[in-house]
Amino acid sequence: MAMAGDSETLLEATRAALQQQDYQRAIAHLEVLCQTENTSYTELQTQLATPSSEIDYLLSLCQLLAQSSNPQIRELRELRELRELRELRENLPLVSYQSPTTNYPLPITYYPLPSTIPFRQAQRAQRWQPLPSINLIPFWLLQCGSAIALFWLMQQLIELAMGLTNDLLVKLPYLEPFQPFYHDHTGKIVLALVVLLVLSPWLLDGMLRLCYGLQSLSLETLATSSPEANRLLQRYCRQRHWRLPQLRVLPTVAPLVFTYGNLPRTARIVVSQGLLEQLTEDEIAAIYATQLAQITNWDFVVLSQFILITQLPYVIYCHLSEWGNKISNKTLQVFIAIAANFAYGLWFVLRLPVLWLSQLRIYYSDRLAAELTGNPNAISRALLKIARGVAQDIQQHGYTSWLLEGWDLLTIVSYRQAIALSNLHLISELEAALAWDCLNPLRYWLSINQTHPLIGDRLQRLNRIARSWRLDTELNLPESRQWERGSRQKAWCVFFLPQSPQPSSHPSPFLQASPYWGILIGLAFSGLMWLIGWIGGYWLGNPYLAWMWGDLWIVRGSLLVGFSLGIFLRLNTLFPETKSTNLLDRPNFAELLSHPHLLPIFSQPLRLQGKLLGRRGVGNWLGQDLLLHLPTGLVKLHHASWLGPLGCLLLRPATDPSDLIGRHVVLTGWFRRGVTAWIDIETLRTQAGKTSTSNHQAWSVAIAIAAALWGTYAILKGGSY
């Protein structure tokens, strides 16, 4: 049961929406109010049935709430605005509330996401047994491996840059190559990394203070928000004989927390003002416990090194983007855009060696935090509240801030996860959507390129800890073992999306990885060619076959051709035709996310109306920050030029999607469900008729043709030597 203040706030918001005739916003508040009054999802579905119009649905909600024990809620249906609606309803035409079809944007009213979700407020343990000890040696080895991988990657990038520079100088007249670029710089790179690691706490302090207004946070100030967190910090550091970590606060409303440093005595725990305001006392303490766990496990050292290295190109990207937006000279702006987005690409590549560690360390920190506080349910609530707060910040600003993206490696919840969860406002919706993270058989493979582990998987592990201490859980999430025993075939079964026509054929999950299967098939084919060359040349003495034995060009060519065939094999399935018979109009995203066996290959064509959000100008020429703001939340968009990133920068059309940011648009595209949800854009159209087209199919075809031609050339070249 929600607190009375929550109900009063929702009632006031509903009255204000009704006075403004903002019925969609009123419906959203009433739906949340139904949940606060313990109206179950089944009861809602049974009593409300299928409304024939928006007003019908609103009036039905009010009628359902008339059964409430709260007299203020019962009086809601007697408001003058609702009485007028009942009288007006008799003269309204029957217009489908679920899917009105239109070619242009309808007037859509957007409302802020509810500040919180009506949680069950599951209790904490009063006395609990320590969790079984675990072997951290593999985890520490992974930390060492990530550091070595960072060194190797930086060495390769530096040598590549120096080699390309000298090759260019050789070809230019009157210039000579720079001789030191031919020397071995391994020792200098190691020395630079060691120096950066030693200075990382102070360098990161300065960066955050200069760019984001970092401030000190005293224990007394922390105690006003969470006395429990204050006691936890002092008690744990005293037990470990540590100096208390330096506490910092960022003046931003987005709830954030991260830790950096190179030793426990130099560790900094940074929280945002939004986190202190949006979380309760026990939830703040639980979040601080996760940061103490990262210091205990020493993973914060390696992550500090990575975040410092990656911030160098990211800061360049930020400043060049802001400068480029102020430049009126289009030619100069293009060069600035190329430099800025190249820095963005470098930032993206430098994060790759740490992704596995970034995911695994969070599991360990959640586990130790639960053991320190005896409150795994508080961690669960905090994670979902942080995700909600981050989505609210993006929605209010209209774009993803530099802080959210640039420091994503250190945050406790990824901003991409927050965007995916923004359309879920009820516990039942969260449980249904997060089942994907617990049950999908390919979930770990699909998350291999993510900075954070699956949030549903994290919550499920916290639930197991809670049950081991005989506690109720905040969310009821399914167990993968039960799924595998009882429904092993369900992951590969026939799939139908809600409200969509039944297709005549169904995509096989095999197609999801068909380009990679193609590479393996190409490798097998090259092995067969080698075998033929060995048998024909050395056993049968045929010189026309002997050349195939040991020829690496055959291997290279076969891999490329196999990759090309894999792309072509799944192309039609990945991008089905968008036509009126298979388009979903204004779908319910809570339902779309609730299928645990979905894969990105299962494409659902749809049409949506909303407001396009994202960064404006040079910083978004690659389409890295495109979002559609719907009345229910946010959804991530993917755009592709027919020449890929090169086309976005050099052949940027007048109707590039970043030029439509801030406008109401009609979108057609393909919904995909993976670790997060997104939509591949086909077209974006404004009411004025301005259209932006994405070319995902053309880009895929271009890659496949290029790989096929290159592979064929390599195979033919093999016989020329």
XYZ file of C-alpha atoms in Angstrom:
721
model
C 0.000 0.000 0.000
C 1.413 3.376 -0.991
C 1.659 6.204 1.504
C -1.158 8.708 1.745
C 1.039 11.439 0.365
C 1.543 9.444 -2.835
C -2.235 9.092 -3.332
C -2.801 12.787 -2.673
C -0.115 13.710 -5.191
C -1.662 11.451 -7.819
C -5.135 12.864 -7.129
C -3.924 16.446 -7.525
C -2.099 15.549 -10.739
C -5.234 13.818 -12.073
C -7.425 16.840 -11.302
C -4.957 19.158 -13.028
C -4.843 16.896 -16.110
C -8.646 16.771 -16.296
C -8.903 20.558 -16.081
C -6.521 20.801 -19.025
C -8.440 18.054 -20.896
C -5.215 16.040 -20.918
C -6.904 12.621 -20.790
C -3.846 10.502 -21.564
C -2.014 12.010 -18.615
C -5.049 11.541 -16.368
C -5.251 7.885 -17.407
C -1.583 7.349 -16.552
C -2.054 8.768 -13.049
C -5.241 6.767 -12.463
C -3.553 3.523 -13.515
C -0.814 4.096 -10.940
C -3.455 5.046 -8.371
C -5.236 1.739 -8.998
C -2.039 -0.073 -8.130
C -1.504 1.964 -4.957
C -4.984 0.887 -3.873
C -3.972 -2.780 -4.277
C -6.069 -3.287 -7.412
C -4.500 -6.315 -9.065
C -3.615 -6.443 -12.740
C -6.116 -9.269 -13.256
C -8.894 -7.228 -11.668
C -8.060 -4.293 -13.895
C -8.213 -6.435 -17.000
C -11.479 -8.107 -15.915
C -13.395 -5.004 -14.900
C -12.139 -2.607 -17.568
C -12.255 -5.066 -20.492
C -11.400 -3.393 -23.824
C -12.301 0.319 -23.921
C -13.760 1.651 -27.139
C -12.282 5.095 -26.564
C -9.877 7.017 -24.420
C -12.723 8.641 -22.474
C -14.390 5.249 -21.873
C -11.202 3.958 -20.347
C -10.807 6.999 -18.129
C -14.395 6.754 -16.848
C -13.976 3.014 -16.201
C -10.903 3.672 -14.079
C -12.827 6.213 -12.024
C -15.659 3.752 -11.542
C -13.211 1.112 -10.341
C -11.625 3.560 -7.892
C -15.067 4.382 -6.470
C -14.680 1.152 -4.465
C -11.670 2.562 -2.603
C -11.675 2.927 1.178
C -10.124 6.391 0.798
C -12.955 8.983 0.770
C -10.879 11.430 -1.278
C -10.451 8.830 -4.020
C -14.154 7.935 -3.930
C -15.030 11.591 -4.494
C -12.917 11.650 -7.650
C -15.762 10.410 -9.859
C -17.949 13.342 -8.695
C -15.681 15.987 -10.235
C -17.412 18.396 -12.576
C -15.043 17.525 -15.446
C -15.939 13.831 -15.191
C -19.678 14.521 -15.051
C -19.344 16.566 -18.241
C -17.407 13.736 -19.855
C -20.182 11.252 -19.056
C -22.721 13.561 -20.678
C -20.454 14.158 -23.658
C -19.737 10.428 -24.088
C -23.224 9.762 -25.448
C -22.452 11.875 -28.533
C -18.901 10.646 -29.186
C -18.141 8.346 -32.155
C -16.572 5.008 -31.391
C -12.855 5.471 -32.120
C -10.417 2.698 -31.211
C -8.387 3.654 -28.183
C -5.742 0.996 -28.727
C -4.701 1.677 -32.340
C -5.974 4.790 -34.228
C -4.356 4.816 -37.659
C -3.037 8.093 -39.037
C -0.338 9.324 -41.375
C 0.509 12.403 -39.323
C 1.215 12.994 -35.679
C -1.819 13.297 -33.427
C -1.670 15.832 -30.592
C 0.211 13.917 -27.912
C 0.571 15.153 -24.361
C 3.661 13.956 -22.540
C 3.765 13.565 -18.803
C 6.695 13.047 -16.457
C 7.396 9.482 -15.458
C 5.936 8.664 -12.030
C 8.567 9.505 -9.435
C 8.498 5.984 -8.066
C 6.953 2.571 -8.531
C 4.468 1.199 -5.959
C 6.914 -1.287 -4.427
C 5.933 -4.059 -2.069
C 8.436 -2.790 0.531
C 9.744 -6.266 1.344
C 11.531 -6.390 4.687
C 15.194 -6.775 5.601
C 16.784 -9.497 7.675
C 17.112 -8.845 11.385
C 19.578 -11.681 11.882
C 21.251 -13.470 9.029
C 23.919 -16.035 8.359
C 26.991 -15.051 6.323
C 26.851 -16.148 2.713
C 29.103 -19.027 1.622
C 32.628 -17.887 0.864
C 33.669 -17.671 -2.767
C 37.034 -17.944 -4.500
C 38.044 -14.487 -5.754
C 41.270 -15.604 -7.451
C 39.639 -15.993 -10.918
C 38.130 -12.541 -10.484
C 41.515 -11.015 -9.640
C 43.070 -12.801 -12.610
C 40.385 -11.256 -14.789
C 41.371 -7.841 -13.462
C 44.997 -8.493 -14.410
C 43.934 -9.766 -17.833
C 41.842 -6.631 -18.448
C 44.816 -4.403 -17.570
C 47.075 -6.377 -19.920
C 44.457 -6.166 -22.668
C 44.297 -2.376 -22.210
C 48.080 -2.134 -22.578
C 48.068 -4.325 -25.693
C 45.235 -2.374 -27.303
C 46.886 0.978 -26.618
C 50.190 -0.319 -27.984
C 48.530 -1.520 -31.191
C 46.630 1.741 -31.679
C 49.725 3.875 -31.069
C 51.872 1.798 -33.421
C 49.133 1.908 -36.059
C 48.876 5.693 -35.777
C 52.642 6.152 -35.997
C 52.929 3.754 -38.933
C 50.160 5.470 -40.903
C 51.692 8.878 -40.173
C 55.094 7.834 -41.478
C 53.557 6.156 -44.546
C 51.805 9.438 -45.329
C 54.986 11.468 -44.815
C 56.856 9.161 -47.201
C 54.311 9.801 -49.951
C 54.196 13.569 -49.501
C 56.805 15.681 -51.336
C 59.568 17.465 -49.417
C 58.786 15.567 -46.228
C 60.514 12.677 -44.499
C 59.190 10.139 -42.006
C 59.651 10.866 -38.325
C 62.334 8.375 -37.272
C 61.310 8.000 -33.572
C 57.993 6.596 -34.818
C 59.900 3.514 -35.999
C 61.272 2.810 -32.505
C 59.829 0.452 -29.905
C 57.719 2.426 -27.401
C 56.612 -0.425 -25.133
C 58.508 0.857 -22.094
C 57.163 4.379 -22.501
C 53.577 3.128 -22.758
C 53.995 1.057 -19.577
C 55.501 4.039 -17.767
C 52.676 6.325 -18.909
C 50.035 3.847 -17.706
C 51.728 3.510 -14.311
C 51.932 7.287 -13.893
C 48.272 7.695 -14.856
C 47.284 4.988 -12.382
C 49.196 6.688 -9.563
C 47.633 10.060 -10.346
C 44.177 8.748 -11.266
C 42.317 9.823 -8.063
C 43.422 13.440 -8.366
C 43.086 13.604 -12.147
C 39.532 12.249 -11.992
C 38.743 14.649 -9.139
C 39.862 17.569 -11.261
C 37.955 16.358 -14.300
C 34.703 15.957 -12.376
C 35.171 19.259 -10.550
C 35.901 21.174 -13.741
C 33.242 19.606 -15.953
C 30.435 18.651 -13.571
C 30.856 20.683 -10.374
C 32.079 17.934 -8.017
C 31.891 18.908 -4.328
C 32.917 17.368 -1.019
C 30.302 15.576 1.093
C 30.702 15.509 4.852
C 29.591 12.653 7.065
C 27.237 15.046 8.843
C 25.514 15.945 5.578
C 25.295 12.283 4.600
C 23.768 11.487 7.986
C 20.849 13.840 7.276
C 19.905 11.672 4.281
C 20.917 8.273 5.658
C 22.145 7.771 9.217
C 22.490 4.079 8.391
C 24.935 4.806 5.563
C 26.944 6.993 7.929
C 27.169 4.216 10.516
C 27.942 1.576 7.877
C 30.881 3.511 6.439
C 32.492 4.131 9.803
C 31.904 0.628 11.130
C 33.183 -1.191 8.036
C 36.286 0.972 7.631
C 37.098 0.541 11.323
C 36.813 -3.242 10.994
C 39.082 -3.271 7.920
C 41.514 -0.727 9.447
C 40.954 1.605 6.500
C 40.987 5.316 6.300
C 37.454 6.488 5.554
C 36.960 6.912 1.754
C 36.649 10.509 0.648
C 33.004 11.318 0.007
C 31.934 13.457 -2.935
C 28.623 14.699 -4.346
C 27.644 15.830 -7.847
C 24.987 18.579 -8.123
C 22.795 16.718 -10.606
C 19.268 15.335 -10.254
C 20.130 12.079 -12.041
C 20.738 9.407 -9.355
C 24.356 8.321 -9.798
C 27.004 6.575 -7.725
C 30.513 5.390 -8.559
C 33.891 4.814 -6.936
C 37.418 5.427 -8.167
C 40.955 5.487 -6.780
C 44.089 3.338 -6.690
C 44.141 2.234 -3.020
C 41.513 1.943 -0.294
C 43.043 5.018 1.363
C 42.705 7.086 -1.846
C 39.244 5.803 -2.781
C 36.507 8.317 -3.605
C 32.823 7.419 -3.363
C 30.800 9.833 -5.489
C 27.025 10.144 -5.316
C 24.690 12.672 -6.897
C 22.274 14.953 -5.107
C 19.491 13.205 -6.974
C 20.420 9.852 -5.433
C 20.338 11.294 -1.906
C 16.915 12.802 -2.563
C 15.234 9.961 -4.449
C 16.283 6.974 -2.310
C 15.254 6.125 1.238
C 17.652 5.793 4.144
C 18.117 2.023 3.899
C 18.433 2.161 0.098
C 21.181 4.799 0.308
C 23.029 2.628 2.830
C 22.687 -0.393 0.530
C 24.131 1.582 -2.385
C 27.098 2.753 -0.301
C 27.624 -0.879 0.645
C 28.000 -1.805 -3.032
C 30.766 0.776 -3.350
C 32.555 -0.526 -0.253
C 32.371 -3.955 -1.870
C 34.131 -2.656 -4.980
C 36.927 -1.285 -2.816
C 37.145 -4.593 -0.942
C 37.395 -6.573 -4.185
C 39.936 -4.103 -5.665
C 38.142 -3.917 -9.016
C 37.766 -0.136 -8.618
C 41.502 0.240 -9.335
C 41.364 -1.282 -12.815
C 38.117 0.539 -13.619
C 39.672 3.839 -12.519
C 42.494 3.284 -14.985
C 40.053 2.526 -17.778
C 37.770 5.468 -17.048
C 40.756 7.840 -16.997
C 42.094 6.544 -20.315
C 38.686 6.604 -21.997
C 37.837 10.070 -20.690
C 40.665 11.613 -22.734
C 39.039 10.973 -26.152
C 35.538 11.469 -24.718
C 36.332 14.950 -23.421
C 37.761 15.780 -26.852
C 34.518 14.550 -28.416
C 32.436 16.707 -26.058
C 34.391 19.909 -26.599
C 34.698 19.479 -30.358
C 30.953 18.819 -30.561
C 30.135 22.010 -28.665
C 32.617 24.005 -30.731
C 31.358 22.547 -34.004
C 27.794 23.576 -33.198
C 28.928 27.190 -33.005
C 30.729 27.160 -36.367
C 28.824 28.648 -39.298
C 31.316 27.522 -41.951
C 29.909 24.202 -43.196
C 33.216 22.900 -44.560
C 35.014 23.521 -41.286
C 32.087 22.010 -39.411
C 32.432 18.774 -41.398
C 36.122 18.470 -40.443
C 35.296 19.159 -36.804
C 32.508 16.576 -36.938
C 34.871 13.961 -38.372
C 37.426 14.659 -35.622
C 34.772 14.665 -32.873
C 33.144 11.432 -33.949
C 36.522 9.780 -34.519
C 37.289 10.589 -30.867
C 33.918 9.069 -29.954
C 34.813 5.887 -31.856
C 38.184 5.729 -30.093
C 36.413 6.074 -26.728
C 34.114 3.214 -27.682
C 36.993 0.925 -28.749
C 39.096 1.599 -25.638
C 36.271 0.342 -23.403
C 36.116 -3.087 -25.037
C 38.812 -4.887 -22.962
C 37.030 -4.117 -19.680
C 33.439 -5.047 -20.552
C 33.583 -8.531 -19.034
C 35.140 -7.218 -15.829
C 32.664 -4.346 -15.713
C 29.795 -6.845 -15.718
C 31.236 -9.426 -13.356
C 32.343 -6.965 -10.667
C 28.752 -5.777 -10.177
C 27.600 -9.294 -9.273
C 30.299 -9.448 -6.599
C 29.495 -5.996 -5.233
C 25.747 -6.758 -5.033
C 26.482 -9.959 -3.148
C 28.809 -8.398 -0.578
C 26.510 -5.397 -0.139
C 23.609 -7.706 0.688
C 25.792 -9.483 3.238
C 26.913 -6.196 4.830
C 23.407 -4.788 5.226
C 21.182 -7.870 5.411
C 18.918 -6.001 3.027
C 18.936 -7.412 -0.528
C 15.440 -6.014 -1.092
C 16.701 -2.467 -0.526
C 19.328 -3.022 -3.229
C 16.606 -4.225 -5.612
C 14.435 -1.167 -4.956
C 17.419 1.153 -5.260
C 18.452 -0.256 -8.639
C 14.968 0.236 -10.081
C 14.637 3.720 -8.592
C 18.018 4.710 -10.024
C 16.941 3.446 -13.445
C 13.707 5.455 -13.168
C 15.589 8.581 -12.085
C 18.105 8.331 -14.939
C 15.259 7.982 -17.471
C 13.569 11.035 -15.947
C 16.785 13.022 -16.307
C 17.078 12.107 -19.992
C 13.420 12.929 -20.550
C 13.675 16.319 -18.836
C 16.857 17.363 -20.636
C 15.767 15.961 -23.990
C 19.088 14.154 -24.537
C 21.602 11.868 -22.821
C 24.010 14.013 -20.839
C 27.775 13.742 -21.250
C 28.021 12.569 -17.646
C 25.627 9.645 -18.084
C 27.333 8.345 -21.204
C 30.964 9.192 -20.499
C 31.005 7.666 -17.004
C 28.757 4.725 -17.832
C 31.508 2.199 -17.050
C 31.463 3.161 -13.361
C 27.741 3.656 -12.790
C 25.673 1.063 -10.957
C 22.926 0.988 -13.634
C 23.531 1.727 -17.315
C 21.605 4.594 -18.861
C 20.668 2.226 -21.697
C 19.009 -0.096 -19.195
C 17.182 2.896 -17.721
C 15.805 3.861 -21.140
C 14.566 0.309 -21.756
C 12.735 0.214 -18.402
C 11.163 3.680 -18.710
C 7.930 2.316 -20.249
C 7.254 0.043 -17.270
C 5.315 1.655 -14.418
C 3.870 -1.257 -12.452
C 5.448 -4.108 -10.531
C 3.605 -6.627 -12.702
C 5.013 -4.993 -15.865
C 8.548 -5.041 -14.463
C 8.286 -8.691 -13.495
C 7.018 -9.653 -16.946
C 9.676 -7.638 -18.798
C 12.604 -8.708 -16.606
C 11.730 -12.370 -17.177
C 13.762 -12.036 -20.413
C 16.890 -11.406 -18.329
C 16.221 -14.567 -16.321
C 14.981 -17.025 -18.937
C 16.223 -16.251 -22.424
C 18.719 -18.991 -23.382
C 20.943 -16.589 -25.338
C 20.858 -13.756 -22.794
C 24.521 -14.023 -21.775
C 25.769 -14.202 -25.366
C 23.714 -11.179 -26.342
C 25.034 -9.184 -23.384
C 28.691 -9.808 -24.196
C 29.134 -6.258 -25.543
C 27.342 -4.529 -22.656
C 28.920 -2.500 -19.857
C 26.510 -3.822 -17.204
C 25.044 -7.234 -16.422
C 21.387 -7.982 -17.042
C 19.400 -6.113 -14.421
C 16.814 -8.888 -14.158
C 19.595 -11.398 -13.565
C 20.989 -9.169 -10.797
C 17.580 -8.898 -9.136
C 17.064 -12.659 -9.409
C 20.365 -13.299 -7.594
C 19.362 -10.830 -4.878
C 16.067 -12.698 -4.582
C 17.930 -15.938 -3.965
C 19.868 -14.302 -1.146
C 16.633 -12.974 0.330
C 15.009 -16.413 0.199
C 18.046 -18.007 1.835
C 17.362 -15.685 4.786
C 13.611 -16.504 4.661
C 12.620 -13.063 3.407
C 9.885 -12.093 0.990
C 11.237 -10.642 -2.261
C 10.566 -7.257 -3.797
C 9.897 -8.784 -7.220
C 8.772 -12.276 -8.146
C 11.093 -13.308 -10.946
C 11.155 -16.768 -12.534
C 14.057 -19.132 -12.030
C 15.881 -20.274 -15.154
C 16.211 -23.830 -13.828
C 12.452 -24.187 -13.555
C 12.115 -22.799 -17.064
C 14.625 -25.259 -18.469
C 13.021 -28.249 -16.763
C 9.419 -27.425 -17.591
C 9.637 -25.409 -20.801
C 12.901 -26.268 -22.525
C 11.346 -26.096 -25.970
C 9.562 -22.808 -25.362
C 12.598 -20.723 -26.277
C 12.529 -22.133 -29.791
C 8.770 -22.281 -30.245
C 6.585 -20.419 -32.697
C 6.366 -16.771 -31.717
C 3.485 -14.328 -32.175
C 3.591 -10.731 -31.030
C 0.386 -9.327 -29.511
C -2.017 -7.600 -31.895
C 0.070 -8.567 -34.920
C -1.105 -10.738 -37.811
C 0.144 -14.299 -37.714
C 2.983 -14.656 -40.224
C 3.150 -17.607 -42.536
C 6.667 -18.506 -41.474
C 8.654 -17.994 -38.305
C 12.336 -17.048 -38.009
C 14.678 -19.616 -36.584
C 16.947 -18.525 -33.727
C 19.758 -19.986 -35.837
C 19.480 -16.889 -38.038
C 20.427 -14.612 -35.129
C 24.067 -15.666 -35.451
C 24.089 -16.622 -39.139
C 27.041 -14.318 -40.067
C 29.148 -16.025 -37.383
C 27.951 -19.458 -38.446
C 28.946 -18.400 -41.960
C 32.482 -17.691 -40.750
C 32.702 -21.167 -39.205
C 31.354 -22.739 -42.391
C 33.908 -20.755 -44.388
C 36.648 -22.043 -42.112
C 35.443 -25.613 -42.652
C 35.360 -25.039 -46.415
C 38.955 -23.759 -46.423
C 39.977 -26.827 -44.409
C 38.323 -29.025 -47.052
C 40.258 -27.185 -49.802
C 43.494 -27.751 -47.917
C 42.674 -31.423 -47.594
C 41.958 -31.689 -51.329
C 45.235 -29.919 -52.082
C 47.171 -32.245 -49.798
C 45.599 -35.416 -51.190
C 45.703 -34.287 -54.830
C 49.155 -32.747 -54.720
C 51.131 -35.103 -52.500
C 49.314 -38.389 -52.901
C 48.117 -38.158 -56.463
C 50.871 -35.854 -57.737
C 48.451 -33.399 -59.401
C 50.192 -29.978 -59.592
C 46.882 -28.230 -60.350
C 45.601 -29.174 -56.897
C 48.817 -28.892 -54.882
C 48.644 -25.084 -54.667
C 45.618 -25.279 -52.349
C 47.560 -26.992 -49.564
C 48.634 -24.465 -46.926
C 47.395 -21.423 -48.879
C 46.275 -18.763 -46.352
C 44.518 -16.762 -49.056
C 41.922 -19.537 -49.306
C 41.287 -19.262 -45.567
C 40.886 -15.464 -45.699
C 38.642 -15.589 -48.718
C 36.472 -18.403 -47.372
C 35.904 -16.601 -44.076
C 34.790 -13.443 -45.886
C 32.508 -15.285 -48.300
C 30.943 -17.248 -45.440
C 30.358 -14.026 -43.506
C 28.724 -12.490 -46.579
C 26.407 -15.460 -47.084
C 25.386 -15.309 -43.414
C 24.341 -11.667 -43.786
C 22.311 -12.393 -46.920
C 20.681 -15.402 -45.258
C 19.044 -13.361 -42.487
C 18.462 -10.114 -44.387
C 14.777 -10.602 -45.242
C 13.996 -11.911 -41.761
C 15.806 -9.042 -40.082
C 14.035 -6.389 -42.165
C 10.572 -7.622 -43.175
C 8.456 -5.386 -45.362
C 6.611 -2.680 -43.446
C 3.049 -2.708 -44.739
C -0.357 -1.992 -43.260
C -1.135 -5.665 -42.667
C 1.792 -6.263 -40.316
C 2.377 -2.814 -38.751
C 1.607 -2.389 -35.070
C 0.073 1.021 -34.373
C 0.843 2.574 -30.978
C 1.789 -0.740 -29.355
C 1.923 -1.431 -25.652
C 5.638 -1.620 -24.863
C 5.027 -3.405 -21.595
C 3.528 -6.264 -23.611
C 6.244 -6.175 -26.269
C 8.920 -6.527 -23.578
C 7.167 -9.360 -21.763
C 8.155 -12.250 -24.073
C 11.164 -14.025 -22.533
C 12.055 -15.936 -25.703
C 12.366 -12.876 -27.979
C 15.579 -12.305 -29.951
C 16.630 -9.330 -32.090
C 16.068 -11.447 -35.206
C 12.332 -11.483 -34.390
C 11.513 -8.184 -36.087
C 8.159 -6.523 -35.455
C 7.286 -3.710 -37.904
C 5.497 -0.860 -36.162
C 4.385 2.744 -36.463
C 4.783 5.162 -33.569
C 4.063 8.813 -32.923
C 6.212 10.781 -30.539
C 8.782 13.483 -30.048
C 12.315 12.913 -31.288
C 14.953 13.517 -28.611
C 18.740 13.451 -28.630
C 21.830 15.600 -28.847
C 21.747 18.312 -31.427
C 24.364 19.055 -34.036
C 27.867 17.686 -34.467
C 27.782 15.407 -31.396
C 25.030 13.290 -32.935
C 26.101 12.959 -36.558
C 26.576 9.215 -36.048
C 23.088 8.925 -34.562
C 24.545 7.790 -31.233
C 21.860 9.556 -29.176
C 18.439 9.208 -30.803
C 15.357 8.594 -28.646
C 11.623 8.634 -29.223
C 9.646 10.202 -26.399
C 6.312 8.424 -26.065
C 3.524 9.222 -23.599
C 4.603 6.157 -21.619
C 8.375 6.658 -21.665
C 11.428 6.492 -23.936
C 12.663 4.069 -26.578
C 16.126 3.929 -28.152
C 16.397 4.435 -31.919
C 19.070 3.200 -34.331
C 19.788 5.012 -37.594
C 22.081 3.946 -40.443
C 23.231 5.705 -43.581
C 23.581 3.584 -46.716
C 27.335 4.107 -46.335
C 27.275 3.513 -42.591
C 29.220 5.889 -40.317
C 31.163 7.280 -43.295
C 27.918 8.260 -44.979
C 26.643 9.961 -41.821
C 29.734 12.177 -41.699
C 30.631 12.858 -45.330
C 27.277 12.543 -47.106
C 25.064 13.946 -44.385
C 21.678 14.610 -46.038
C 19.495 17.615 -45.330
C 16.943 15.293 -43.732
C 19.364 13.657 -41.308
C 17.410 12.549 -38.200
C 19.414 14.847 -35.932
C 17.849 17.775 -37.829
C 14.400 16.610 -36.673
C 15.256 16.526 -32.965
C 12.672 18.313 -30.881
C 9.872 17.770 -33.412
C 6.830 15.510 -33.308
C 7.291 12.693 -35.798
C 5.679 9.539 -37.133
C 8.177 6.677 -37.088
C 8.061 3.421 -38.985
C 10.640 0.784 -38.250
C 11.395 -2.572 -36.652
C 11.137 -3.245 -32.944
C 13.851 -5.497 -31.525
C 14.209 -7.075 -28.114
C 17.621 -8.021 -26.876
C 19.440 -7.104 -23.688
C 17.653 -3.779 -24.122
C 14.884 -2.787 -26.513
C 15.354 -0.542 -29.526
C 13.832 0.324 -32.887
C 15.703 0.295 -36.189
C 14.380 3.314 -38.062
C 12.934 2.998 -41.543
C 11.429 6.509 -41.873
C 10.802 9.541 -39.707
C 8.188 12.014 -40.933
C 7.076 15.346 -39.502
C 3.632 16.867 -39.921
C 5.128 19.376 -42.339
C 6.143 16.492 -44.591
C 9.887 16.512 -43.899
C 11.159 12.927 -44.044
C 14.332 11.213 -42.908
C 15.086 7.730 -44.192
C 17.363 5.175 -42.609
C 19.144 2.556 -44.714
C 19.793 -0.449 -42.506
C 19.095 -2.889 -45.354
C 21.310 -1.018 -47.830
C 24.173 -0.846 -45.324
C 23.886 -4.568 -44.606
C 23.830 -5.355 -48.334
C 26.860 -3.100 -48.911
C 28.838 -4.924 -46.204
C 27.817 -8.325 -47.583
C 28.748 -7.441 -51.184
C 32.079 -5.938 -50.121
C 32.918 -9.048 -48.079
C 31.929 -11.356 -50.954
C 34.015 -9.450 -53.517
C 37.011 -9.212 -51.231
C 36.740 -12.907 -50.341
C 36.433 -13.946 -53.969
C 39.475 -11.842 -54.866
C 41.467 -13.456 -52.037
C 40.581 -16.985 -53.181
C 41.510 -16.207 -56.798
C 44.732 -14.536 -55.719
C 45.755 -17.674 -53.892
C 46.429 -19.525 -57.119
C 48.660 -16.792 -58.524
C 51.624 -17.584 -56.263
